[in-house]
Amino acid sequence: LQRVTHVRTPSASTGDEVAALYARTCRPLIGLLTSIGGSRSEAEEIAQDAYVKVLQQWPTIRSYDDPDAWVRTVAVRLLISRHRRATVATLGLRRLAAQARQDEPELTADSVATATALRRLPVPQRAAVILHYVLDLPLHDVAEHLQLPVGTVKSRLSRARAALAPLLRETEETKNV
Amino acid sequence: MSDLKALLNRYVHDSTPDAAPPFSAVSVRLQRRTRRRRALLSAVPLLLVAAAAAAVISARGPSTPTAQAPTVSAGTAPAGQSAGAGSRRGPLPDGQGSCIESYNLATLKQRAFAFDGTVTATADQKPSDSDDTPSGFLAVTFTVNEWFRGGDQNTVTITMMEPALLSAQEMSYRVGTRLLVTGEADRGRPLQASTATAWVCGFTHYYDQPTANAWRQTFKG
């Protein structure tokens, strides 16, 4: 048991390297997670969980071609997993929904309409939309993030486009008034 | 499509904070995790004793259900089993999710409702201001073959995660699927889609006689 309870703490150089990655990626990552999940505090928590994983596994992660993409993938999966867990229980769901309402970032009118339309979609679908249309990730990368077949991602994006179509019409009508 | 892209870009930009929290928060979180992990590991001997005791009880008891991956039997469906996903056994798949509680007979007994039912209809759940249920859920109506807890009516409608969220590879349930269903509800209020949600993670099973017997005994006891 003594052997098992030994938990490695990161070295100073690991800390510096991860701090550099953190400085480079944290702000956009929180923006991405907030726009998918709808809650800033939840996004910060999940981002921290992802960077904890980076700290713990840095010797492996630093050898990857793109550690920035690794942390984003992990964070998006953590977010989706957390929402799945929360939605299993009605009570947990309500707490999360109430919390999300309190933690919404301040948005412009256009973005409020976008947020409202996006929240009608399930979280994994929102993630697919934002990864594909905002980060310009190709379908197979989105599928990798979401651990889904490419065909499923395609159909989810198609459903999402249909669901978001009224948003575009509304925006167009507002411009015409 | 460029309009959609522009709107989404603006939304993500608006959602991005001006500054990130300090990096020290990550180190603090790691330390907290480490302390919690040590505390958990110090409980390992107790958990091992409890697991051994549970294994002994399980070996003595009749057909205790366990949380395992659903399998498809090679033969025909047992008598009394319905069409649809009738040949499957074990728990419903739970997608990528993990759960706040693990399935066992003790945690099963704490659930607000449980029944043996056959899916007769499914309908989309639309989120609204007065309803916290997000899309991705369906209102699923069952003909109830037997109540174990929480009702006595012939049909009931509850909320379930849509099949696509439970499994991307297969239709996990459909009209005609017979399930053993349990979950949570607003206690004291009538059981309906807005008040009751079926749990996955081992709690909702494809119907089989031994599991139904175990559930019956659990809720009687």
mmCIF file of C-alpha atoms in Angstrom, chain B:
data_model
loop_
_atom_site.group_PDB
_atom_site.id
_atom_site.type_symbol
_atom_site.label_atom_id
_atom_site.label_comp_id
_atom_site.label_asym_id
_atom_site.label_seq_id
_atom_site.Cartn_x
_atom_site.Cartn_y
_atom_site.Cartn_z
ATOM 1 C CA MET B 1 -22.925 29.061 -43.740
ATOM 2 C CA SER B 2 -20.509 31.977 -43.444
ATOM 3 C CA ASP B 3 -23.217 33.819 -41.467
ATOM 4 C CA LEU B 4 -23.459 30.931 -39.024
ATOM 5 C CA LYS B 5 -19.684 30.832 -38.738
ATOM 6 C CA ALA B 6 -19.571 34.576 -38.093
ATOM 7 C CA LEU B 7 -22.244 34.376 -35.397
ATOM 8 C CA LEU B 8 -20.510 31.458 -33.700
ATOM 9 C CA ASN B 9 -17.134 33.177 -33.865
ATOM 10 C CA ARG B 10 -18.572 36.289 -32.231
ATOM 11 C CA TYR B 11 -20.241 34.174 -29.535
ATOM 12 C CA VAL B 12 -17.026 32.290 -28.701
ATOM 13 C CA HIS B 13 -15.112 35.576 -28.698
ATOM 14 C CA ASP B 14 -17.650 37.080 -26.270
ATOM 15 C CA SER B 15 -17.403 33.975 -24.072
ATOM 16 C CA THR B 16 -13.619 34.194 -23.803
ATOM 17 C CA PRO B 17 -12.361 35.885 -20.625
ATOM 18 C CA ASP B 18 -9.987 38.854 -20.804
ATOM 19 C CA ALA B 19 -7.503 36.968 -18.637
ATOM 20 C CA ALA B 20 -6.979 33.388 -17.504
ATOM 21 C CA PRO B 21 -7.048 32.485 -13.792
ATOM 22 C CA PRO B 22 -3.527 32.250 -12.275
ATOM 23 C CA PHE B 23 -1.596 29.069 -13.034
ATOM 24 C CA SER B 24 -1.144 28.515 -9.272
ATOM 25 C CA ALA B 25 -4.811 27.425 -9.161
ATOM 26 C CA VAL B 26 -3.843 24.315 -11.144
ATOM 27 C CA SER B 27 -1.089 23.389 -8.677
ATOM 28 C CA VAL B 28 -3.500 23.883 -5.762
ATOM 29 C CA ARG B 29 -6.006 21.621 -7.486
ATOM 30 C CA LEU B 30 -3.334 18.982 -8.077
ATOM 31 C CA GLN B 31 -2.355 19.068 -4.377
ATOM 32 C CA ARG B 32 -6.008 18.774 -3.322
ATOM 33 C CA ARG B 33 -6.430 15.830 -5.703
ATOM 34 C CA THR B 34 -3.320 14.172 -4.299
ATOM 35 C CA ARG B 35 -4.558 14.513 -0.716
ATOM 36 C CA ARG B 36 -7.973 13.126 -1.698
ATOM 37 C CA ARG B 37 -6.352 10.222 -3.565
ATOM 38 C CA ARG B 38 -4.218 9.393 -0.527
ATOM 39 C CA ALA B 39 -7.306 9.427 1.679
ATOM 40 C CA LEU B 40 -9.117 7.144 -0.756
ATOM 41 C CA LEU B 41 -6.195 4.746 -1.017
ATOM 42 C CA SER B 42 -5.962 4.554 2.761
ATOM 43 C CA ALA B 43 -9.511 3.156 2.639
ATOM 44 C CA VAL B 44 -8.517 0.422 0.163
ATOM 45 C CA PRO B 45 -8.165 -2.361 2.799
ATOM 46 C CA LEU B 46 -11.682 -1.611 4.081
ATOM 47 C CA LEU B 47 -13.072 -1.600 0.553
ATOM 48 C CA LEU B 48 -11.362 -4.905 -0.202
ATOM 49 C CA VAL B 49 -12.958 -6.464 2.896
ATOM 50 C CA ALA B 50 -16.351 -5.063 1.861
ATOM 51 C CA ALA B 51 -15.898 -6.355 -1.698
ATOM 52 C CA ALA B 52 -14.935 -9.812 -0.436
ATOM 53 C CA ALA B 53 -17.993 -9.867 1.832
ATOM 54 C CA ALA B 54 -20.211 -8.788 -1.065
ATOM 55 C CA ALA B 55 -18.730 -11.539 -3.247
ATOM 56 C CA VAL B 56 -19.530 -14.166 -0.604
ATOM 57 C CA ILE B 57 -23.095 -12.892 -0.242
ATOM 58 C CA SER B 58 -23.463 -12.767 -4.023
ATOM 59 C CA ALA B 59 -22.234 -16.360 -4.385
ATOM 60 C CA ARG B 60 -24.811 -17.534 -1.842
ATOM 61 C CA GLY B 61 -27.729 -15.468 -3.095
ATOM 62 C CA PRO B 62 -29.894 -16.188 -6.129
ATOM 63 C CA SER B 63 -29.005 -14.492 -9.441
ATOM 64 C CA THR B 64 -27.736 -11.177 -8.138
ATOM 65 C CA PRO B 65 -27.616 -8.728 -11.060
ATOM 66 C CA THR B 66 -24.304 -7.062 -11.803
ATOM 67 C CA ALA B 67 -23.398 -4.070 -13.923
ATOM 68 C CA GLN B 68 -21.909 -5.559 -17.079
ATOM 69 C CA ALA B 69 -21.855 -4.729 -20.735
ATOM 70 C CA PRO B 70 -24.985 -5.713 -22.648
ATOM 71 C CA THR B 71 -24.603 -8.836 -24.721
ATOM 72 C CA VAL B 72 -26.644 -10.299 -27.521
ATOM 73 C CA SER B 73 -27.627 -13.903 -26.982
ATOM 74 C CA ALA B 74 -27.080 -16.270 -29.873
ATOM 75 C CA GLY B 75 -30.372 -18.118 -29.460
ATOM 76 C CA THR B 76 -33.959 -16.983 -29.662
ATOM 77 C CA ALA B 77 -35.380 -14.602 -27.091
ATOM 78 C CA PRO B 78 -36.757 -16.245 -23.946
ATOM 79 C CA ALA B 79 -40.519 -16.634 -23.721
ATOM 80 C CA GLY B 80 -42.291 -13.502 -22.593
ATOM 81 C CA GLN B 81 -39.642 -11.188 -23.987
ATOM 82 C CA SER B 82 -40.824 -8.514 -26.374
ATOM 83 C CA ALA B 83 -39.736 -7.492 -29.854
ATOM 84 C CA GLY B 84 -37.224 -4.744 -30.617
ATOM 85 C CA ALA B 85 -34.106 -5.130 -28.488
ATOM 86 C CA GLY B 86 -35.669 -8.234 -26.908
ATOM 87 C CA SER B 87 -32.681 -10.524 -27.355
ATOM 88 C CA ARG B 88 -30.329 -8.260 -25.427
ATOM 89 C CA ARG B 89 -29.451 -8.764 -21.811
ATOM 90 C CA GLY B 90 -27.718 -6.739 -19.150
ATOM 91 C CA PRO B 91 -27.826 -3.010 -18.552
ATOM 92 C CA LEU B 92 -28.640 -0.398 -21.167
ATOM 93 C CA PRO B 93 -25.438 1.094 -22.623
ATOM 94 C CA ASP B 94 -24.593 4.456 -21.063
ATOM 95 C CA GLY B 95 -22.597 6.147 -23.810
ATOM 96 C CA GLN B 96 -19.456 7.942 -22.675
ATOM 97 C CA GLY B 97 -20.985 8.785 -19.326
ATOM 98 C CA SER B 98 -20.006 7.673 -15.894
ATOM 99 C CA CYS B 99 -22.343 7.959 -12.942
ATOM 100 C CA ILE B 100 -22.760 9.487 -9.558
ATOM 101 C CA GLU B 101 -23.713 6.098 -8.054
ATOM 102 C CA SER B 102 -22.768 2.557 -8.957
ATOM 103 C CA TYR B 103 -25.448 -0.022 -9.491
ATOM 104 C CA ASN B 104 -25.924 -2.708 -6.877
ATOM 105 C CA LEU B 105 -28.946 -4.001 -4.975
ATOM 106 C CA ALA B 106 -28.350 -1.587 -2.090
ATOM 107 C CA THR B 107 -28.304 1.500 -4.345
ATOM 108 C CA LEU B 108 -31.173 0.069 -6.406
ATOM 109 C CA LYS B 109 -33.295 -0.083 -3.265
ATOM 110 C CA GLN B 110 -32.873 3.660 -2.738
ATOM 111 C CA ARG B 111 -34.445 4.577 -6.090
ATOM 112 C CA ALA B 112 -37.790 6.355 -6.166
ATOM 113 C CA PHE B 113 -39.396 4.090 -8.727
ATOM 114 C CA ALA B 114 -38.820 0.780 -10.460
ATOM 115 C CA PHE B 115 -40.869 -1.246 -12.889
ATOM 116 C CA ASP B 116 -40.857 -3.865 -15.620
ATOM 117 C CA GLY B 117 -42.268 -2.207 -18.737
ATOM 118 C CA THR B 118 -42.429 -2.321 -22.525
ATOM 119 C CA VAL B 119 -41.804 0.827 -24.569
ATOM 120 C CA THR B 120 -44.968 1.826 -26.452
ATOM 121 C CA ALA B 121 -44.090 5.371 -27.585
ATOM 122 C CA THR B 122 -41.300 7.941 -27.568
ATOM 123 C CA ALA B 123 -41.534 11.693 -28.074
ATOM 124 C CA ASP B 124 -39.025 14.545 -28.177
ATOM 125 C CA GLN B 125 -38.531 16.565 -25.032
ATOM 126 C CA LYS B 126 -38.426 20.255 -25.869
ATOM 127 C CA PRO B 127 -36.606 22.431 -23.370
ATOM 128 C CA SER B 128 -38.474 25.507 -22.201
ATOM 129 C CA ASP B 129 -38.078 28.141 -19.503
ATOM 130 C CA SER B 130 -40.256 26.154 -17.130
ATOM 131 C CA ASP B 131 -38.550 22.836 -17.787
ATOM 132 C CA ASP B 132 -34.925 22.053 -17.008
ATOM 133 C CA THR B 133 -34.871 18.981 -19.246
ATOM 134 C CA PRO B 134 -32.418 19.604 -22.093
ATOM 135 C CA SER B 135 -32.855 18.201 -25.564
ATOM 136 C CA GLY B 136 -31.185 14.833 -25.972
ATOM 137 C CA PHE B 137 -33.903 13.375 -23.801
ATOM 138 C CA LEU B 138 -37.099 11.656 -24.781
ATOM 139 C CA ALA B 139 -40.438 11.238 -23.059
ATOM 140 C CA VAL B 140 -40.796 7.457 -23.146
ATOM 141 C CA THR B 141 -44.139 5.777 -22.514
ATOM 142 C CA PHE B 142 -44.266 2.255 -21.127
ATOM 143 C CA THR B 143 -46.956 -0.321 -20.664
ATOM 144 C CA VAL B 144 -46.101 -1.528 -17.182
ATOM 145 C CA ASN B 145 -45.978 -5.273 -16.721
ATOM 146 C CA GLU B 146 -45.126 -5.063 -13.018
ATOM 147 C CA TRP B 147 -44.430 -2.269 -10.547
ATOM 148 C CA PHE B 148 -41.658 -2.828 -8.012
ATOM 149 C CA ARG B 149 -41.935 0.667 -6.520
ATOM 150 C CA GLY B 150 -43.518 4.043 -7.115
ATOM 151 C CA GLY B 151 -46.751 3.401 -9.013
ATOM 152 C CA ASP B 152 -49.681 1.171 -9.832
ATOM 153 C CA GLN B 153 -50.953 2.481 -13.178
ATOM 154 C CA ASN B 154 -50.928 0.442 -16.390
ATOM 155 C CA THR B 155 -48.921 3.008 -18.356
ATOM 156 C CA VAL B 156 -46.348 5.580 -17.354
ATOM 157 C CA THR B 157 -44.293 8.195 -19.192
ATOM 158 C CA ILE B 158 -40.845 9.116 -17.926
ATOM 159 C CA THR B 159 -37.747 10.883 -19.255
ATOM 160 C CA MET B 160 -34.896 8.852 -20.736
ATOM 161 C CA MET B 161 -31.705 9.769 -22.577
ATOM 162 C CA GLU B 162 -32.275 9.343 -26.287
ATOM 163 C CA PRO B 163 -30.910 6.093 -27.749
ATOM 164 C CA ALA B 164 -28.290 7.926 -29.841
ATOM 165 C CA LEU B 165 -26.725 9.371 -26.690
ATOM 166 C CA LEU B 166 -26.607 5.966 -25.021
ATOM 167 C CA SER B 167 -24.962 4.248 -27.945
ATOM 168 C CA ALA B 168 -23.745 5.650 -31.235
ATOM 169 C CA GLN B 169 -23.459 2.168 -32.709
ATOM 170 C CA GLU B 170 -26.869 0.634 -32.087
ATOM 171 C CA MET B 171 -30.467 1.498 -31.294
ATOM 172 C CA SER B 172 -30.352 0.818 -27.560
ATOM 173 C CA TYR B 173 -34.129 0.882 -27.146
ATOM 174 C CA ARG B 174 -37.193 1.439 -29.301
ATOM 175 C CA VAL B 175 -40.927 0.766 -29.308
ATOM 176 C CA GLY B 176 -41.325 -2.853 -28.251
ATOM 177 C CA THR B 177 -38.207 -3.042 -26.072
ATOM 178 C CA ARG B 178 -38.918 -4.548 -22.663
ATOM 179 C CA LEU B 179 -36.883 -2.982 -19.879
ATOM 180 C CA LEU B 180 -36.440 -3.063 -16.147
ATOM 181 C CA VAL B 181 -36.442 0.640 -15.380
ATOM 182 C CA THR B 182 -35.432 2.565 -12.292
ATOM 183 C CA GLY B 183 -34.345 6.107 -11.584
ATOM 184 C CA GLU B 184 -35.093 9.232 -9.637
ATOM 185 C CA ALA B 185 -38.191 11.366 -9.349
ATOM 186 C CA ASP B 186 -39.530 14.359 -7.486
ATOM 187 C CA ARG B 187 -40.762 12.389 -4.526
ATOM 188 C CA GLY B 188 -44.361 13.051 -3.548
ATOM 189 C CA ARG B 189 -45.316 14.196 -7.060
ATOM 190 C CA PRO B 190 -47.053 12.023 -9.664
ATOM 191 C CA LEU B 191 -44.671 10.000 -11.793
ATOM 192 C CA GLN B 192 -44.479 11.601 -15.261
ATOM 193 C CA ALA B 193 -41.921 12.806 -17.802
ATOM 194 C CA SER B 194 -41.392 16.151 -16.070
ATOM 195 C CA THR B 195 -40.788 14.575 -12.664
ATOM 196 C CA ALA B 196 -39.115 11.208 -13.306
ATOM 197 C CA THR B 197 -35.858 10.317 -15.073
ATOM 198 C CA ALA B 198 -34.586 6.801 -15.765
ATOM 199 C CA TRP B 199 -31.005 6.195 -14.704
ATOM 200 C CA VAL B 200 -28.487 4.394 -16.886
ATOM 201 C CA CYS B 201 -25.080 3.170 -15.611
ATOM 202 C CA GLY B 202 -26.452 -0.270 -14.787
ATOM 203 C CA PHE B 203 -29.694 0.912 -13.217
ATOM 204 C CA THR B 204 -31.900 0.305 -16.251
ATOM 205 C CA HIS B 205 -31.694 -3.185 -17.725
ATOM 206 C CA TYR B 206 -32.961 -5.126 -20.668
ATOM 207 C CA TYR B 207 -35.603 -7.449 -19.235
ATOM 208 C CA ASP B 208 -34.603 -10.887 -18.049
ATOM 209 C CA GLN B 209 -36.329 -13.104 -15.523
ATOM 210 C CA PRO B 210 -33.473 -13.528 -12.990
ATOM 211 C CA THR B 211 -32.905 -9.754 -12.781
ATOM 212 C CA ALA B 212 -36.648 -9.128 -12.461
ATOM 213 C CA ASN B 213 -36.761 -11.646 -9.595
ATOM 214 C CA ALA B 214 -33.838 -9.943 -7.865
ATOM 215 C CA TRP B 215 -35.488 -6.527 -8.210
ATOM 216 C CA ARG B 216 -38.794 -7.907 -6.841
ATOM 217 C CA GLN B 217 -36.987 -9.289 -3.794
ATOM 218 C CA THR B 218 -34.992 -6.101 -3.302
ATOM 219 C CA PHE B 219 -38.016 -3.843 -3.180
ATOM 220 C CA LYS B 220 -39.996 -6.286 -1.023
ATOM 221 C CA GLY B 221 -37.242 -6.493 1.564
#
